[in-house]
Each structure stands twice: as structure tokens, then as C-alpha cells.
Amino acid sequence: MSLLFKARVQVLSALVAAATLSVCATAHADATLDKIQERHKVVIGVLLSGGPFGAIDPSTQKPVGLNVDMANDLARQLGVEVELVSVLPANRVQFLQQGKVDLLIANMEWTAERDKILGHVATPFYTVGGTALVRADSPYHAWADLKGQPVCISQGSSYIPAITQLGGEPKAFKGSAESLLAFRGNNCVAAVHDATLINPLLARGDEWQGYRAITPELNPAPSVIWTRLGETDTQARLDPIVKGWHRSGWLIEHESSNHISPASPTLVKLHKELSAEGA
């Protein structure tokens, strides 16, 4: 056997091996949907740190909120059981990447940076922006007023770069509960979180009387269901479910039943658009 022939065989073998690895990687990347059906259970990471999107009901000690409703209905439509895993902004990406959860429905909006490391279902289920909670008598009335000031925020929050760009000084805490507690303890002049968390607090009153919000919302972005990179089969299976929620008005109904205020114009817009497509 000539040296030239041997070299060609080696090159061909290397190409076949690379192609095999590529096929295996793709198969592995799309294996989540098969795994869900095999074990008859979908494991979904949800944020339960408080607010109408995810919390623990003190009377029943069970998870409640819009994201919990979505996770339960998604499992129903897949014909499997659901296991909810409580995640935090600081660890939710790692939980998904490490396979501790199959999906994330965890108040995590789309950003270009997140899109590089995770996959997502194409149709968003909501749109959320940030709000700064400040004391009613504070001198801070606009986002620009936070320049040079300490701002309480959650670790892993997508609003950290925006606050930094504004010249604010983010002080990151484990979650929103710890951030709000630090804010009330005068560790910061403001606490920045999703408007869907801040607005219900202000509407409720009680211990949040004497506080107000800075508007307009900071960096509003679409909320999506997150998968691992390359899981196109899973994404394709879930996208019609999200579209169905919009088309039927299910999301609007559950927004109302979870007392989320003000109502999202995005839900109304997508309901009209997708209802027209289905007509």
C-alpha cells in the first residue's frame, strides 16, 4: 500500500469520524423531547421569588403564578406530568445547561447575549421591561438620576448592563427578595426589577405605601421559553402551544386571574394577529 494511498485513507477516516461526531451531537442536542416522552415527565425551571409570575402560596405552600400556570398547561398538552424546579436569576442558565431542568419559564427575557448560549421557542409569551422602585420623597424621577448611585438588583439580571451604561452602580443580590430587603434597609437608592414584579407591589399598598416607580420601562424585551442550544425539535413542538395560548386568549385570561397589572398590550396584539392567521 503506497504512502499516498494510506494518507488518503487516513484523511477519509478522519472526515467520516468528524461527520459521525456531528450527527451524534445533533442527535444528542435534540434528545430532550424524546427524554420527556420516555420518562413521561417534563422538568421545568420556574422563578418562585414572589410576584404574580411565580411565588409560593403561603396558605397552601404550593407554587402559583402565570409561569406556573404555563408550565402546568404545557405538560398537559404534551401528555406528561410536570416537575417544577425553583431557580434563581443567578443559577437558572446553569440549571438548564447542566440538564437539571428541560426548559426554563423563569422571567428571563430574550437578549442577544443569552441567545448565543441558549435556544428558545420562537413565539414570545410576554414582553417585560424593568422598573426602578424608589421612595416617594426621593429626588430620583428619571433613569438618568441614578447616575453614580447604588442600585439594588438580582444577580444575573439583564438590567445590570443597562444600569451600568446609565452610570448607576449595581449591587447584585441572590434574588429579588434579597434585593428589595436591602433596598428597604437603605443599602441602595433604588431597586430595579421587572415591572411585573414592582407594579403589583405598588398597587397592593400596605408596606409599599410611600414608594413609587420610575418610568418608562427599561429595555422592554420578549419573554420566551428557553431550551438548550440546538434543540430545534423541542422548540418546534412547543411553539404551536404558545401560539395556541395567544390565539385562544388563554394568556390574557391567566394574566387577569393572576392579577397582573397593567395588562400587557403585547398579549392583545399577539391575540389579534394569531387569531387572524387561524381564521
mmCIF file of C-alpha atoms in Angstrom:
data_model
loop_
_atom_site.group_PDB
_atom_site.id
_atom_site.type_symbol
_atom_site.label_atom_id
_atom_site.label_comp_id
_atom_site.label_asym_id
_atom_site.label_seq_id
_atom_site.Cartn_x
_atom_site.Cartn_y
_atom_site.Cartn_z
ATOM 1 C CA MET A 1 0.000 0.000 0.000
ATOM 2 C CA SER A 2 1.506 3.304 -1.098
ATOM 3 C CA LEU A 3 2.115 6.129 1.340
ATOM 4 C CA LEU A 4 -0.184 8.337 -0.747
ATOM 5 C CA PHE A 5 -2.990 5.775 -0.530
ATOM 6 C CA LYS A 6 -2.505 5.419 3.223
ATOM 7 C CA ALA A 7 -2.663 9.197 3.627
ATOM 8 C CA ARG A 8 -5.905 9.356 1.649
ATOM 9 C CA VAL A 9 -7.422 6.586 3.771
ATOM 10 C CA GLN A 10 -6.450 8.443 6.947
ATOM 11 C CA VAL A 11 -7.994 11.676 5.685
ATOM 12 C CA LEU A 12 -11.204 9.863 4.674
ATOM 13 C CA SER A 13 -11.387 8.125 8.064
ATOM 14 C CA ALA A 14 -10.977 11.461 9.827
ATOM 15 C CA LEU A 15 -13.781 13.004 7.751
ATOM 16 C CA VAL A 16 -16.109 10.076 8.478
ATOM 17 C CA ALA A 17 -15.318 10.297 12.193
ATOM 18 C CA ALA A 18 -15.993 14.050 12.216
ATOM 19 C CA ALA A 19 -19.297 13.550 10.405
ATOM 20 C CA THR A 20 -20.287 10.814 12.857
ATOM 21 C CA LEU A 21 -19.498 13.056 15.820
ATOM 22 C CA SER A 22 -21.522 15.858 14.239
ATOM 23 C CA VAL A 23 -24.539 13.561 13.739
ATOM 24 C CA CYS A 24 -24.244 12.268 17.311
ATOM 25 C CA ALA A 25 -24.007 15.799 18.680
ATOM 26 C CA THR A 26 -27.109 16.829 16.748
ATOM 27 C CA ALA A 27 -28.992 13.753 17.921
ATOM 28 C CA HIS A 28 -27.962 14.443 21.494
ATOM 29 C CA ALA A 29 -28.944 18.095 21.187
ATOM 30 C CA ASP A 30 -32.469 17.126 20.080
ATOM 31 C CA ALA A 31 -32.881 14.308 22.595
ATOM 32 C CA THR A 32 -34.804 16.358 25.178
ATOM 33 C CA LEU A 33 -38.225 15.821 23.607
ATOM 34 C CA ASP A 34 -37.620 12.063 23.432
ATOM 35 C CA LYS A 35 -36.455 12.045 27.064
ATOM 36 C CA ILE A 36 -39.598 13.880 28.171
ATOM 37 C CA GLN A 37 -41.806 11.295 26.460
ATOM 38 C CA GLU A 38 -39.772 8.328 27.724
ATOM 39 C CA ARG A 39 -39.946 9.334 31.384
ATOM 40 C CA HIS A 40 -43.458 10.766 30.931
ATOM 41 C CA LYS A 41 -42.410 13.940 32.728
ATOM 42 C CA VAL A 42 -41.140 17.402 31.829
ATOM 43 C CA VAL A 43 -38.892 19.208 34.296
ATOM 44 C CA ILE A 44 -39.339 22.982 34.143
ATOM 45 C CA GLY A 45 -37.351 25.640 35.958
ATOM 46 C CA VAL A 46 -39.537 28.424 37.343
ATOM 47 C CA LEU A 47 -38.794 31.529 39.386
ATOM 48 C CA LEU A 48 -40.728 31.491 42.673
ATOM 49 C CA SER A 49 -39.221 34.519 44.380
ATOM 50 C CA GLY A 50 -42.518 36.386 44.611
ATOM 51 C CA GLY A 51 -44.954 38.323 42.459
ATOM 52 C CA PRO A 52 -47.720 37.264 40.086
ATOM 53 C CA PHE A 53 -45.436 35.315 37.737
ATOM 54 C CA GLY A 54 -44.139 32.901 40.356
ATOM 55 C CA ALA A 55 -44.454 32.568 44.128
ATOM 56 C CA ILE A 56 -45.298 30.156 46.930
ATOM 57 C CA ASP A 57 -48.870 30.464 48.192
ATOM 58 C CA PRO A 58 -48.499 30.928 51.982
ATOM 59 C CA SER A 59 -51.815 29.193 52.662
ATOM 60 C CA THR A 60 -51.088 26.021 50.661
ATOM 61 C CA GLN A 61 -47.278 26.139 50.278
ATOM 62 C CA LYS A 62 -47.795 25.357 46.592
ATOM 63 C CA PRO A 63 -46.279 27.276 43.644
ATOM 64 C CA VAL A 64 -48.599 29.760 41.939
ATOM 65 C CA GLY A 65 -48.324 32.397 39.226
ATOM 66 C CA LEU A 66 -48.513 32.823 35.466
ATOM 67 C CA ASN A 67 -45.293 30.920 34.775
ATOM 68 C CA VAL A 68 -46.542 28.053 36.944
ATOM 69 C CA ASP A 69 -49.851 28.025 35.035
ATOM 70 C CA MET A 70 -47.910 27.907 31.760
ATOM 71 C CA ALA A 71 -45.703 25.041 32.940
ATOM 72 C CA ASN A 72 -48.726 23.011 34.076
ATOM 73 C CA ASP A 73 -50.627 23.547 30.833
ATOM 74 C CA LEU A 74 -47.579 22.839 28.692
ATOM 75 C CA ALA A 75 -47.199 19.470 30.427
ATOM 76 C CA ARG A 76 -50.915 18.774 29.949
ATOM 77 C CA GLN A 77 -50.664 19.420 26.229
ATOM 78 C CA LEU A 78 -47.570 17.220 25.967
ATOM 79 C CA GLY A 79 -49.491 14.485 27.780
ATOM 80 C CA VAL A 80 -46.936 14.166 30.572
ATOM 81 C CA GLU A 81 -46.521 15.058 34.241
ATOM 82 C CA VAL A 82 -44.717 18.206 35.304
ATOM 83 C CA GLU A 83 -41.957 18.660 37.855
ATOM 84 C CA LEU A 84 -41.349 22.263 38.868
ATOM 85 C CA VAL A 85 -37.835 23.199 39.963
ATOM 86 C CA SER A 86 -37.304 26.510 41.745
ATOM 87 C CA VAL A 87 -34.487 28.500 40.146
ATOM 88 C CA LEU A 88 -32.944 31.910 40.764
ATOM 89 C CA PRO A 89 -31.641 34.546 38.335
ATOM 90 C CA ALA A 90 -28.103 33.608 39.412
ATOM 91 C CA ASN A 91 -28.412 29.887 38.582
ATOM 92 C CA ARG A 92 -31.226 29.410 36.068
ATOM 93 C CA VAL A 93 -28.948 29.335 32.997
ATOM 94 C CA GLN A 94 -26.638 26.795 34.647
ATOM 95 C CA PHE A 95 -29.588 24.587 35.660
ATOM 96 C CA LEU A 96 -30.662 24.407 32.021
ATOM 97 C CA GLN A 97 -27.185 23.925 30.570
ATOM 98 C CA GLN A 98 -26.354 21.191 33.107
ATOM 99 C CA GLY A 99 -29.565 19.278 32.382
ATOM 100 C CA LYS A 100 -31.097 19.809 35.811
ATOM 101 C CA VAL A 101 -34.202 21.115 34.004
ATOM 102 C CA ASP A 102 -35.558 20.502 30.499
ATOM 103 C CA LEU A 103 -36.908 24.023 29.998
ATOM 104 C CA LEU A 104 -36.951 27.442 31.627
ATOM 105 C CA ILE A 105 -40.104 29.512 32.118
ATOM 106 C CA ALA A 106 -38.412 31.793 34.589
ATOM 107 C CA ASN A 107 -38.899 35.501 33.909
ATOM 108 C CA MET A 108 -35.882 35.508 31.588
ATOM 109 C CA GLU A 109 -36.265 37.859 28.654
ATOM 110 C CA TRP A 110 -34.537 37.440 25.305
ATOM 111 C CA THR A 111 -31.214 39.222 24.865
ATOM 112 C CA ALA A 112 -28.557 38.857 22.169
ATOM 113 C CA GLU A 113 -26.090 37.621 24.787
ATOM 114 C CA ARG A 114 -28.430 34.891 26.066
ATOM 115 C CA ASP A 115 -29.259 33.874 22.519
ATOM 116 C CA LYS A 116 -25.603 32.894 21.996
ATOM 117 C CA ILE A 117 -25.634 30.303 24.776
ATOM 118 C CA LEU A 118 -29.241 29.043 24.825
ATOM 119 C CA GLY A 119 -32.049 28.199 22.430
ATOM 120 C CA HIS A 120 -35.649 29.356 22.753
ATOM 121 C CA VAL A 121 -39.185 28.854 21.475
ATOM 122 C CA ALA A 122 -39.785 31.308 18.633
ATOM 123 C CA THR A 123 -43.065 32.869 19.779
ATOM 124 C CA PRO A 124 -42.754 35.015 22.931
ATOM 125 C CA PHE A 125 -45.368 34.656 25.639
ATOM 126 C CA TYR A 126 -44.977 38.152 27.114
ATOM 127 C CA THR A 127 -42.985 41.377 26.983
ATOM 128 C CA VAL A 128 -41.365 42.755 30.121
ATOM 129 C CA GLY A 129 -39.194 45.772 30.941
ATOM 130 C CA GLY A 130 -37.505 46.973 34.091
ATOM 131 C CA THR A 131 -38.839 49.429 36.660
ATOM 132 C CA ALA A 132 -36.936 51.252 39.386
ATOM 133 C CA LEU A 133 -38.612 51.274 42.770
ATOM 134 C CA VAL A 134 -37.758 54.413 44.770
ATOM 135 C CA ARG A 135 -39.109 56.193 47.817
ATOM 136 C CA ALA A 136 -41.862 58.680 47.070
ATOM 137 C CA ASP A 137 -39.918 61.561 48.598
ATOM 138 C CA SER A 138 -36.615 60.707 46.876
ATOM 139 C CA PRO A 139 -35.027 63.137 44.364
ATOM 140 C CA TYR A 140 -34.876 60.406 41.683
ATOM 141 C CA HIS A 141 -37.523 60.828 38.997
ATOM 142 C CA ALA A 142 -35.804 59.638 35.800
ATOM 143 C CA TRP A 143 -33.390 56.841 34.923
ATOM 144 C CA ALA A 144 -30.615 59.365 34.374
ATOM 145 C CA ASP A 145 -30.969 60.468 38.011
ATOM 146 C CA LEU A 146 -29.485 57.130 39.123
ATOM 147 C CA LYS A 147 -26.052 58.039 37.776
ATOM 148 C CA GLY A 148 -23.429 57.462 40.453
ATOM 149 C CA GLN A 149 -25.991 55.922 42.818
ATOM 150 C CA PRO A 150 -26.127 52.370 44.304
ATOM 151 C CA VAL A 151 -28.936 50.311 42.771
ATOM 152 C CA CYS A 152 -30.158 47.013 44.232
ATOM 153 C CA ILE A 153 -30.724 44.270 41.644
ATOM 154 C CA SER A 154 -30.737 40.476 41.265
ATOM 155 C CA GLN A 155 -27.654 38.527 40.248
ATOM 156 C CA GLY A 156 -27.879 37.585 36.568
ATOM 157 C CA SER A 157 -30.435 40.298 35.798
ATOM 158 C CA SER A 158 -30.480 41.524 32.190
ATOM 159 C CA TYR A 159 -30.843 45.073 33.535
ATOM 160 C CA ILE A 160 -27.339 45.159 35.039
ATOM 161 C CA PRO A 161 -25.623 46.287 31.777
ATOM 162 C CA ALA A 162 -28.295 48.960 31.233
ATOM 163 C CA ILE A 163 -27.882 50.338 34.766
ATOM 164 C CA THR A 164 -24.103 50.373 34.272
ATOM 165 C CA GLN A 165 -24.480 52.248 30.988
ATOM 166 C CA LEU A 166 -26.636 54.815 32.772
ATOM 167 C CA GLY A 167 -23.790 55.351 35.231
ATOM 168 C CA GLY A 168 -25.530 53.631 38.125
ATOM 169 C CA GLU A 169 -23.715 51.267 40.488
ATOM 170 C CA PRO A 170 -25.470 47.862 40.547
ATOM 171 C CA LYS A 171 -25.382 45.960 43.844
ATOM 172 C CA ALA A 172 -26.369 42.401 42.972
ATOM 173 C CA PHE A 173 -28.179 40.117 45.411
ATOM 174 C CA LYS A 174 -29.175 36.450 45.266
ATOM 175 C CA GLY A 175 -32.741 37.217 44.209
ATOM 176 C CA SER A 176 -35.424 39.888 44.124
ATOM 177 C CA ALA A 177 -36.498 39.267 47.726
ATOM 178 C CA GLU A 178 -32.969 39.924 48.998
ATOM 179 C CA SER A 179 -32.620 42.933 46.710
ATOM 180 C CA LEU A 180 -35.864 44.519 47.919
ATOM 181 C CA LEU A 181 -34.935 43.845 51.532
ATOM 182 C CA ALA A 182 -31.579 45.571 51.032
ATOM 183 C CA PHE A 183 -33.331 48.486 49.355
ATOM 184 C CA ARG A 184 -35.718 48.891 52.276
ATOM 185 C CA GLY A 185 -32.672 48.755 54.546
ATOM 186 C CA ASN A 186 -31.226 51.840 52.810
ATOM 187 C CA ASN A 187 -28.418 49.942 51.070
ATOM 188 C CA CYS A 188 -29.495 51.442 47.737
ATOM 189 C CA VAL A 189 -31.447 54.427 46.439
ATOM 190 C CA ALA A 190 -33.494 52.209 44.098
ATOM 191 C CA ALA A 191 -34.295 48.572 43.336
ATOM 192 C CA VAL A 192 -34.582 47.583 39.678
ATOM 193 C CA HIS A 193 -36.655 44.546 38.702
ATOM 194 C CA ASP A 194 -39.293 43.502 36.166
ATOM 195 C CA ALA A 195 -42.212 45.915 36.036
ATOM 196 C CA THR A 196 -44.471 42.878 36.514
ATOM 197 C CA LEU A 197 -42.944 42.450 39.981
ATOM 198 C CA ILE A 198 -42.765 46.121 41.013
ATOM 199 C CA ASN A 199 -46.184 47.318 39.797
ATOM 200 C CA PRO A 200 -48.226 44.775 41.827
ATOM 201 C CA LEU A 201 -46.268 45.718 44.961
ATOM 202 C CA LEU A 202 -47.161 49.365 44.500
ATOM 203 C CA ALA A 203 -50.790 48.546 43.687
ATOM 204 C CA ARG A 204 -51.059 46.414 46.810
ATOM 205 C CA GLY A 205 -50.025 49.233 49.089
ATOM 206 C CA ASP A 206 -49.519 48.080 52.726
ATOM 207 C CA GLU A 207 -45.767 48.163 53.418
ATOM 208 C CA TRP A 208 -45.118 49.620 49.964
ATOM 209 C CA GLN A 209 -47.061 52.806 50.607
ATOM 210 C CA GLY A 210 -44.712 55.735 50.272
ATOM 211 C CA TYR A 211 -42.906 54.260 47.258
ATOM 212 C CA ARG A 212 -43.215 54.920 43.529
ATOM 213 C CA ALA A 213 -41.768 53.705 40.227
ATOM 214 C CA ILE A 214 -39.519 55.338 37.650
ATOM 215 C CA THR A 215 -40.937 55.024 34.125
ATOM 216 C CA PRO A 216 -40.880 54.288 31.212
ATOM 217 C CA GLU A 217 -39.869 50.636 31.414
ATOM 218 C CA LEU A 218 -36.177 49.952 30.940
ATOM 219 C CA ASN A 219 -35.188 47.752 27.983
ATOM 220 C CA PRO A 220 -38.535 46.006 27.356
ATOM 221 C CA ALA A 221 -37.871 42.616 25.760
ATOM 222 C CA PRO A 222 -39.835 39.483 24.806
ATOM 223 C CA SER A 223 -40.199 36.740 27.413
ATOM 224 C CA VAL A 224 -39.616 33.288 25.896
ATOM 225 C CA ILE A 225 -39.427 29.629 26.895
ATOM 226 C CA TRP A 226 -35.739 28.685 26.933
ATOM 227 C CA THR A 227 -34.177 25.418 25.768
ATOM 228 C CA ARG A 228 -30.609 24.287 25.299
ATOM 229 C CA LEU A 229 -28.814 25.201 22.075
ATOM 230 C CA GLY A 230 -29.692 23.078 19.061
ATOM 231 C CA GLU A 231 -32.929 21.651 20.448
ATOM 232 C CA THR A 232 -34.921 22.517 17.348
ATOM 233 C CA ASP A 233 -37.301 19.553 17.703
ATOM 234 C CA THR A 234 -38.282 20.666 21.195
ATOM 235 C CA GLN A 235 -38.710 24.265 20.071
ATOM 236 C CA ALA A 236 -40.841 23.217 17.088
ATOM 237 C CA ARG A 237 -43.074 21.097 19.339
ATOM 238 C CA LEU A 238 -43.623 23.874 21.886
ATOM 239 C CA ASP A 239 -44.130 26.826 19.535
ATOM 240 C CA PRO A 240 -47.683 25.804 18.476
ATOM 241 C CA ILE A 241 -48.604 25.535 22.170
ATOM 242 C CA VAL A 242 -47.507 29.127 22.818
ATOM 243 C CA LYS A 243 -49.302 30.317 19.682
ATOM 244 C CA GLY A 244 -52.417 28.473 20.843
ATOM 245 C CA TRP A 245 -52.270 30.283 24.189
ATOM 246 C CA HIS A 246 -52.284 33.592 22.330
ATOM 247 C CA ARG A 247 -54.874 32.576 19.746
ATOM 248 C CA SER A 248 -57.406 31.347 22.320
ATOM 249 C CA GLY A 249 -56.878 34.222 24.739
ATOM 250 C CA TRP A 250 -55.618 31.773 27.394
ATOM 251 C CA LEU A 251 -52.686 34.025 28.313
ATOM 252 C CA ILE A 252 -54.923 37.071 28.623
ATOM 253 C CA GLU A 253 -57.272 35.127 30.921
ATOM 254 C CA HIS A 254 -54.430 33.906 33.127
ATOM 255 C CA GLU A 255 -52.821 37.334 33.210
ATOM 256 C CA SER A 256 -56.083 38.589 34.681
ATOM 257 C CA SER A 257 -56.548 35.683 37.111
ATOM 258 C CA ASN A 258 -53.026 36.248 38.440
ATOM 259 C CA HIS A 259 -53.817 39.959 38.952
ATOM 260 C CA ILE A 260 -51.015 41.186 36.682
ATOM 261 C CA SER A 261 -51.421 44.909 36.159
ATOM 262 C CA PRO A 262 -51.246 46.905 33.995
ATOM 263 C CA ALA A 263 -52.378 44.485 31.309
ATOM 264 C CA SER A 264 -49.796 43.743 28.623
ATOM 265 C CA PRO A 265 -50.514 45.283 25.198
ATOM 266 C CA THR A 266 -48.305 42.553 23.717
ATOM 267 C CA LEU A 267 -50.855 39.891 24.669
ATOM 268 C CA VAL A 268 -53.661 41.818 22.985
ATOM 269 C CA LYS A 269 -51.531 42.368 19.871
ATOM 270 C CA LEU A 270 -50.487 38.718 19.516
ATOM 271 C CA HIS A 271 -54.025 37.500 20.252
ATOM 272 C CA LYS A 272 -55.371 39.584 17.357
ATOM 273 C CA GLU A 273 -52.560 38.656 14.975
ATOM 274 C CA LEU A 274 -52.613 34.906 15.614
ATOM 275 C CA SER A 275 -56.426 34.751 15.715
ATOM 276 C CA ALA A 276 -56.459 36.361 12.270
ATOM 277 C CA GLU A 277 -53.917 33.828 10.989
ATOM 278 C CA GLY A 278 -56.048 30.956 12.235
ATOM 279 C CA ALA A 279 -59.269 32.341 10.749
#
